[in-house]
CSV table of C-alpha atoms in Angstrom, one decimal:
chain,number,residue,atom,x,y,z
E,1228,MET,CA,20.4,56.9,161.8
E,1229,HIS,CA,23.0,58.4,159.5
E,1230,ILE,CA,24.2,56.6,156.3
E,1231,LEU,CA,27.1,57.6,154.1
E,1232,PHE,CA,26.9,56.3,150.6
E,1233,ILE,CA,30.0,56.7,148.4
E,1234,THR,CA,29.3,56.1,144.7
E,1235,SER,CA,30.8,56.6,141.3
E,1236,THR,CA,32.1,59.7,139.6
E,1237,ARG,CA,30.6,58.4,136.3
E,1238,LEU,CA,27.0,58.9,135.7
E,1239,GLY,CA,26.3,55.3,134.4
E,1240,ASP,CA,27.9,53.6,137.4
E,1241,ALA,CA,26.1,56.0,139.8
E,1242,ILE,CA,22.8,55.1,138.1
E,1243,LEU,CA,23.5,51.4,138.6
E,1244,SER,CA,23.9,52.1,142.3
E,1245,THR,CA,20.5,53.6,142.8
E,1246,GLY,CA,18.8,50.3,143.3
E,1247,LEU,CA,21.0,49.6,146.3
E,1248,LEU,CA,20.1,53.1,147.6
E,1249,ASP,CA,16.5,52.4,147.2
E,1250,THR,CA,16.9,49.1,149.1
E,1251,LEU,CA,18.5,51.0,152.0
E,1252,LEU,CA,15.7,53.6,152.0
E,1253,ARG,CA,13.2,50.9,152.5
E,1254,ARG,CA,15.3,48.9,154.9
E,1255,TYR,CA,16.0,51.9,157.2
E,1256,PRO,CA,12.9,54.1,157.0
E,1257,LEU,CA,14.2,56.5,159.7
E,1258,ALA,CA,17.7,57.0,158.3
E,1259,ASP,CA,19.0,60.1,156.6
E,1260,PHE,CA,21.6,59.8,153.7
E,1261,THR,CA,24.7,61.7,152.6
E,1262,ILE,CA,25.8,60.9,149.1
E,1263,ALA,CA,29.4,61.3,147.9
E,1264,CYS,CA,29.9,61.2,144.2
E,1265,GLY,CA,31.4,63.0,141.2
E,1266,PRO,CA,30.0,66.3,139.9
E,1267,VAL,CA,28.5,64.7,136.8
E,1268,ALA,CA,26.5,62.3,138.9
E,1269,ALA,CA,25.5,64.7,141.6
E,1270,GLY,CA,22.2,65.8,140.0
E,1271,LEU,CA,20.9,62.3,139.9
E,1272,PHE,CA,20.2,62.5,143.7
E,1273,ALA,CA,18.6,65.9,143.7
E,1274,HIS,CA,15.1,64.5,144.6
E,1275,MET,CA,16.1,61.4,146.5
E,1276,PRO,CA,14.0,61.0,149.7
E,1277,ARG,CA,15.8,61.7,153.0
E,1278,ARG,CA,19.0,62.9,151.3
E,1279,VAL,CA,20.4,65.6,153.6
E,1280,ARG,CA,23.6,66.4,151.6
E,1281,THR,CA,25.5,65.5,148.4
E,1282,ILE,CA,29.3,65.9,148.6
E,1283,GLU,CA,30.7,66.4,145.1
E,1284,MET,CA,34.1,64.8,144.9
E,1285,VAL,CA,36.3,66.7,142.4
E,1286,LYS,CA,39.4,64.7,141.5
E,1287,GLN,CA,42.6,66.3,142.8
E,1288,PRO,CA,46.2,65.4,142.4
E,1289,TRP,CA,47.6,62.8,144.7
E,1290,ASP,CA,44.1,61.6,145.5
E,1291,ARG,CA,43.6,64.6,147.8
E,1292,HIS,CA,39.8,64.4,147.0
E,1293,TRP,CA,39.7,61.5,149.5
E,1294,LEU,CA,41.2,63.6,152.2
E,1295,GLU,CA,38.7,66.3,151.5
E,1296,LEU,CA,35.9,63.8,151.8
E,1297,TRP,CA,37.3,62.6,155.1
E,1298,ARG,CA,37.4,66.2,156.3
E,1299,GLN,CA,33.8,66.8,155.4
E,1300,CYS,CA,32.6,63.6,157.1
E,1301,ARG,CA,34.8,63.3,160.2
E,1302,GLY,CA,32.4,65.3,162.4
E,1303,THR,CA,29.5,62.7,162.1
E,1304,LYS,CA,29.1,59.4,163.7
E,1305,TRP,CA,27.9,57.2,160.9
E,1306,ASP,CA,25.7,54.2,161.6
E,1307,LEU,CA,26.4,52.7,158.2
E,1308,CYS,CA,28.8,53.4,155.3
E,1309,VAL,CA,28.5,51.9,151.9
E,1310,ASP,CA,31.5,52.5,149.7
E,1311,LEU,CA,31.3,51.4,146.1
E,1312,ARG,CA,34.7,53.0,145.3
E,1313,GLY,CA,36.8,50.7,147.5
E,1314,SER,CA,38.4,53.5,149.4
E,1315,VAL,CA,39.8,53.4,153.0
E,1316,VAL,CA,37.9,56.6,154.0
E,1317,SER,CA,35.4,54.8,156.2
E,1318,TYR,CA,38.1,53.1,158.2
E,1319,PHE,CA,39.2,56.6,159.4
E,1320,LEU,CA,35.7,57.7,160.3
E,1321,ARG,CA,33.5,56.8,163.2
E,1322,VAL,CA,31.4,54.1,161.5
E,1323,GLY,CA,29.2,51.5,163.1
E,1324,LYS,CA,29.0,49.1,160.1
E,1325,ARG,CA,30.7,49.4,156.7
E,1326,HIS,CA,30.4,47.7,153.3
E,1327,VAL,CA,33.3,48.4,151.1
E,1328,MET,CA,33.5,47.1,147.5
E,1329,ARG,CA,36.9,45.8,146.7
E,1330,GLY,CA,38.7,44.5,143.6
E,1331,GLY,CA,38.3,47.3,141.0
E,1332,ARG,CA,37.0,46.4,137.6
E,1333,ARG,CA,36.3,42.7,137.2
E,1334,PRO,CA,34.4,40.3,134.9
E,1335,GLY,CA,30.6,40.1,135.2
E,1336,ARG,CA,27.8,42.6,135.4
E,1337,ARG,CA,28.5,45.7,137.4
E,1338,ILE,CA,25.0,45.7,138.9
E,1339,THR,CA,25.6,42.2,140.2
E,1340,HIS,CA,28.7,43.3,142.0
E,1341,ILE,CA,26.8,46.1,143.6
E,1342,GLY,CA,24.1,43.8,144.8
E,1343,ASN,CA,26.6,41.3,146.1
E,1344,LEU,CA,27.9,43.9,148.5
E,1345,LEU,CA,24.7,43.5,150.6
E,1346,ASP,CA,24.2,39.9,149.6
E,1347,LEU,CA,21.2,40.8,147.3
E,1348,ASP,CA,20.4,38.3,144.7
E,1349,PRO,CA,19.1,39.3,142.3
E,1350,ALA,CA,20.6,42.8,142.4
E,1351,PRO,CA,18.0,45.5,142.8
E,1352,LEU,CA,17.2,47.4,139.6
E,1353,PRO,CA,18.1,51.1,139.3
E,1354,VAL,CA,15.5,53.8,140.0
E,1355,THR,CA,15.1,57.5,139.4
E,1356,TRP,CA,13.7,60.3,141.5
E,1357,THR,CA,12.0,63.2,139.9
E,1358,SER,CA,10.0,66.2,141.1
E,1359,ALA,CA,6.4,67.0,140.3
E,1360,GLY,CA,7.6,70.1,138.5
E,1361,GLU,CA,9.9,68.1,136.3
E,1362,ARG,CA,7.1,65.6,135.4
E,1363,ALA,CA,4.8,68.5,134.5
E,1364,GLN,CA,7.6,70.0,132.3
E,1365,ALA,CA,8.1,66.7,130.6
E,1366,ALA,CA,4.3,66.4,129.9
E,1367,SER,CA,4.4,69.8,128.2
E,1368,MET,CA,7.4,68.9,126.1
E,1369,LEU,CA,6.2,65.4,125.2
E,1370,PRO,CA,2.4,65.8,125.1
E,1371,ASP,CA,0.0,62.9,124.8
E,1372,GLY,CA,-1.1,62.1,121.3
E,1373,ALA,CA,2.2,60.9,120.0
E,1374,ARG,CA,4.3,57.9,120.8
E,1375,TRP,CA,7.8,59.2,121.5
E,1376,ILE,CA,10.9,57.3,120.5
E,1377,ALA,CA,14.0,58.6,122.4
E,1378,LEU,CA,17.3,58.4,120.5
E,1379,GLY,CA,20.6,58.7,122.3
E,1380,PRO,CA,23.2,59.1,119.5
E,1381,THR,CA,26.1,60.3,121.6
E,1382,ALA,CA,28.6,58.7,124.0
E,1383,ASN,CA,31.6,59.7,126.0
E,1384,TRP,CA,34.0,58.6,123.2
E,1385,ASP,CA,33.6,58.2,119.5
E,1386,GLY,CA,34.4,54.5,119.4
E,1387,LYS,CA,31.1,53.7,121.2
E,1388,ILE,CA,29.0,55.7,118.8
E,1389,TRP,CA,26.8,54.0,116.1
E,1390,PRO,CA,26.7,56.0,112.8
E,1391,ALA,CA,24.2,58.7,112.8
E,1392,GLU,CA,22.5,57.7,109.5
E,1393,ARG,CA,21.7,54.3,111.1
E,1394,PHE,CA,19.8,55.9,113.9
E,1395,VAL,CA,17.8,57.7,111.3
E,1396,ALA,CA,17.2,54.5,109.3
E,1397,VAL,CA,16.0,52.7,112.4
E,1398,PHE,CA,13.5,55.5,113.3
E,1399,ARG,CA,12.2,55.6,109.7
E,1400,ALA,CA,11.6,51.9,109.7
E,1401,LEU,CA,9.7,52.0,112.9
E,1402,HIS,CA,7.8,55.1,111.8
E,1403,ALA,CA,6.8,53.3,108.6
E,1404,ASP,CA,5.2,50.6,110.9
E,1405,ASP,CA,3.5,53.3,113.1
E,1406,PRO,CA,3.1,56.8,111.8
E,1407,SER,CA,2.2,58.1,115.3
E,1408,LEU,CA,5.8,57.7,116.4
E,1409,ARG,CA,7.8,60.9,116.9
E,1410,PRO,CA,11.6,61.1,117.6
E,1411,VAL,CA,13.1,63.0,120.6
E,1412,ILE,CA,16.9,63.5,120.5
E,1413,LEU,CA,18.7,63.4,123.8
E,1414,TYR,CA,22.3,64.3,124.5
E,1415,GLY,CA,24.4,65.9,127.2
E,1416,PRO,CA,25.7,69.4,127.7
E,1417,GLY,CA,28.6,71.0,125.7
E,1418,ALA,CA,29.6,71.6,122.2
E,1419,ALA,CA,31.0,68.1,121.6
E,1420,GLU,CA,27.8,66.4,122.5
E,1421,ARG,CA,25.8,68.8,120.3
E,1422,THR,CA,28.1,68.1,117.4
E,1423,ARG,CA,27.7,64.3,117.8
E,1424,ALA,CA,23.9,64.7,117.9
E,1425,GLN,CA,23.7,67.2,115.0
E,1426,ALA,CA,23.9,64.7,112.2
E,1427,VAL,CA,20.8,62.9,113.5
E,1428,LEU,CA,19.0,66.2,114.1
E,1429,ASP,CA,19.7,67.3,110.5
E,1430,GLN,CA,18.2,64.2,109.1
E,1431,LEU,CA,15.1,64.1,111.3
E,1432,PRO,CA,13.9,67.7,111.1
E,1433,ASP,CA,10.6,66.9,112.9
E,1434,ALA,CA,12.4,65.6,115.9
E,1435,LEU,CA,12.2,67.3,119.3
E,1436,ASP,CA,15.7,68.6,120.1
E,1437,THR,CA,16.1,68.7,123.9
E,1438,GLY,CA,19.1,71.0,123.6
E,1439,GLY,CA,21.6,69.3,125.9
E,1440,GLY,CA,20.9,71.7,128.7
E,1441,LEU,CA,18.5,69.7,130.9
E,1442,SER,CA,19.4,68.3,134.3
E,1443,VAL,CA,19.7,64.6,134.8
E,1444,THR,CA,16.4,64.4,136.6
E,1445,GLN,CA,14.6,66.5,133.9
E,1446,VAL,CA,15.9,64.0,131.3
E,1447,ALA,CA,14.6,61.2,133.5
E,1448,ALA,CA,11.2,62.7,133.6
E,1449,LEU,CA,11.2,63.0,129.8
E,1450,LEU,CA,12.4,59.4,129.3
E,1451,ALA,CA,9.6,58.1,131.6
E,1452,ARG,CA,7.1,59.4,129.0
E,1453,CYS,CA,8.8,57.7,126.1
E,1454,THR,CA,7.7,54.5,124.4
E,1455,LEU,CA,11.2,53.3,123.6
E,1456,PHE,CA,14.8,54.4,124.0
E,1457,ILE,CA,17.5,53.4,121.5
E,1458,GLY,CA,21.1,54.6,122.2
E,1459,ASN,CA,24.7,53.9,122.5
E,1460,ASP,CA,26.3,52.6,125.7
E,1461,SER,CA,26.2,55.7,127.9
E,1462,GLY,CA,24.9,57.2,131.1
E,1463,LEU,CA,21.7,58.2,129.2
E,1464,MET,CA,21.1,54.5,128.2
E,1465,HIS,CA,21.4,53.5,131.9
E,1466,LEU,CA,19.0,56.4,132.9
E,1467,ALA,CA,16.4,55.2,130.4
E,1468,ALA,CA,16.5,51.6,131.8
E,1469,ALA,CA,16.2,53.0,135.3
E,1470,CYS,CA,13.0,54.8,134.2
E,1471,GLY,CA,11.5,51.4,133.4
E,1472,ILE,CA,10.9,52.1,129.7
E,1473,PRO,CA,11.9,49.7,126.9
E,1474,THR,CA,15.6,50.3,126.4
E,1475,LEU,CA,17.8,49.1,123.6
E,1476,GLY,CA,21.5,49.6,124.3
E,1477,LEU,CA,24.0,49.4,121.3
E,1478,PHE,CA,27.3,47.8,122.1
E,1479,GLY,CA,30.5,47.1,120.2
E,1480,ARG,CA,33.6,48.8,121.8
E,1481,SER,CA,32.3,48.2,125.3
E,1482,ARG,CA,31.2,45.0,127.1
E,1483,ALA,CA,27.5,44.3,127.4
E,1484,SER,CA,28.5,41.5,129.8
E,1485,GLU,CA,29.5,44.2,132.2
E,1486,TYR,CA,27.4,47.2,131.4
E,1487,ALA,CA,24.2,46.1,129.7
E,1488,PRO,CA,21.3,48.3,130.7
E,1489,ALA,CA,19.5,47.1,133.8
E,1490,GLY,CA,15.7,47.4,133.7
E,1491,PRO,CA,12.5,45.4,133.4
E,1492,TRP,CA,12.5,46.0,129.6
E,1493,ALA,CA,16.2,46.3,128.8
E,1494,ARG,CA,17.8,44.6,125.8
E,1495,VAL,CA,21.1,44.9,123.9
E,1496,ALA,CA,22.2,44.7,120.3
E,1497,MET,CA,25.8,43.8,119.9
E,1498,ALA,CA,28.1,44.4,116.9
E,1499,PRO,CA,29.8,41.2,115.6
E,1500,GLY,CA,33.5,40.8,116.4
E,1501,PRO,CA,35.8,40.6,119.5
E,1502,VAL,CA,33.9,41.1,122.7
E,1503,GLY,CA,34.4,44.7,123.9
E,1504,ASP,CA,36.4,45.6,120.7
E,1505,ALA,CA,33.9,45.2,117.9
E,1506,PRO,CA,33.6,48.1,115.5
E,1507,MET,CA,30.2,49.8,115.9
E,1508,GLU,CA,29.9,50.0,112.1
E,1509,GLY,CA,29.4,46.2,112.1
E,1510,LEU,CA,26.1,46.5,113.9
E,1511,ALA,CA,23.4,46.3,111.2
E,1512,VAL,CA,20.3,48.4,111.0
E,1513,ALA,CA,18.1,45.3,110.5
E,1514,GLN,CA,19.3,43.8,113.8
E,1515,VAL,CA,18.5,46.9,115.7
E,1516,VAL,CA,15.1,47.3,114.0
E,1517,THR,CA,14.2,43.6,114.8
E,1518,THR,CA,15.1,44.0,118.5
E,1519,ALA,CA,13.3,47.3,118.7
E,1520,ARG,CA,10.1,45.7,117.2
E,1521,ALA,CA,10.3,42.8,119.6
E,1522,LEU,CA,10.6,45.2,122.6
E,1523,LEU,CA,7.6,47.2,121.4
E,1524,ARG,CA,5.6,44.0,120.9
E,1525,ASP,CA,6.6,42.5,124.3
E,1526,ARG,CA,6.0,45.7,126.3
E,1527,TRP,CA,3.1,47.4,124.6
E,1528,GLY,CA,1.5,44.7,122.5
E,1529,TRP,CA,2.6,46.6,119.4
E,1530,LYS,CA,1.8,45.0,116.1
E,1531,ARG,CA,3.8,45.7,113.0
């Protein structure tokens, strides 16, 4: 059985789709999978079971990337196609059964829309797939003996970023409660990401700087060893929640009602103001600290 799964170009949306993929893996134990996604998200599927191919869709003028996808898929008879991009590609392929998400962006949680495509209620939570080598590397970088607090101080645009000094203040408040806590700073590749993370690194000199050069699955392996993640609305936030660790997403200029992290221990802290247009500066340190303490207490029985 051959399944074509077309998911997002954006990392966060692609992560939200992994729960649906995991459902299909369990539902069709003899099927193989071809994943079509954007280059940024491609690494997410590197260790997915029964993945035979990932097709990286690089955006081209006049939507020619869809034509290229058709060319690469037309030689296969697909038993099932799941298309979260709402394209018409599957209608021009030999497909036994198709599920195509229509409607573009709409109110409500994105993960719920994804689950609804296969009539799944509740929607399946995201998952991550890592290798034994990546887990061993993570254990050497984040050794036992410390409780690691992951901070994600960057995002894909500045309006979603909480001020650096407030990340520092939150960590220091939690560290005062438990001196065994150590910070690990996570951010993406490139000079812009490094610049955004630098202000936090400068103020937490004992933090582990992950350098921004790790693959998505290497970061997932690191996150799985962390006690808590606190970060802006980003792909990294969604990855933390998918790892199953306590995850606190910070929202202001984006809508938690659509893109809140999805995980067993996921929570949000929202800046006051217009929904989806509230300045991040309005989000108080005290609010984040209180929510973080509650997460630590609920998940780990942590006592202040």
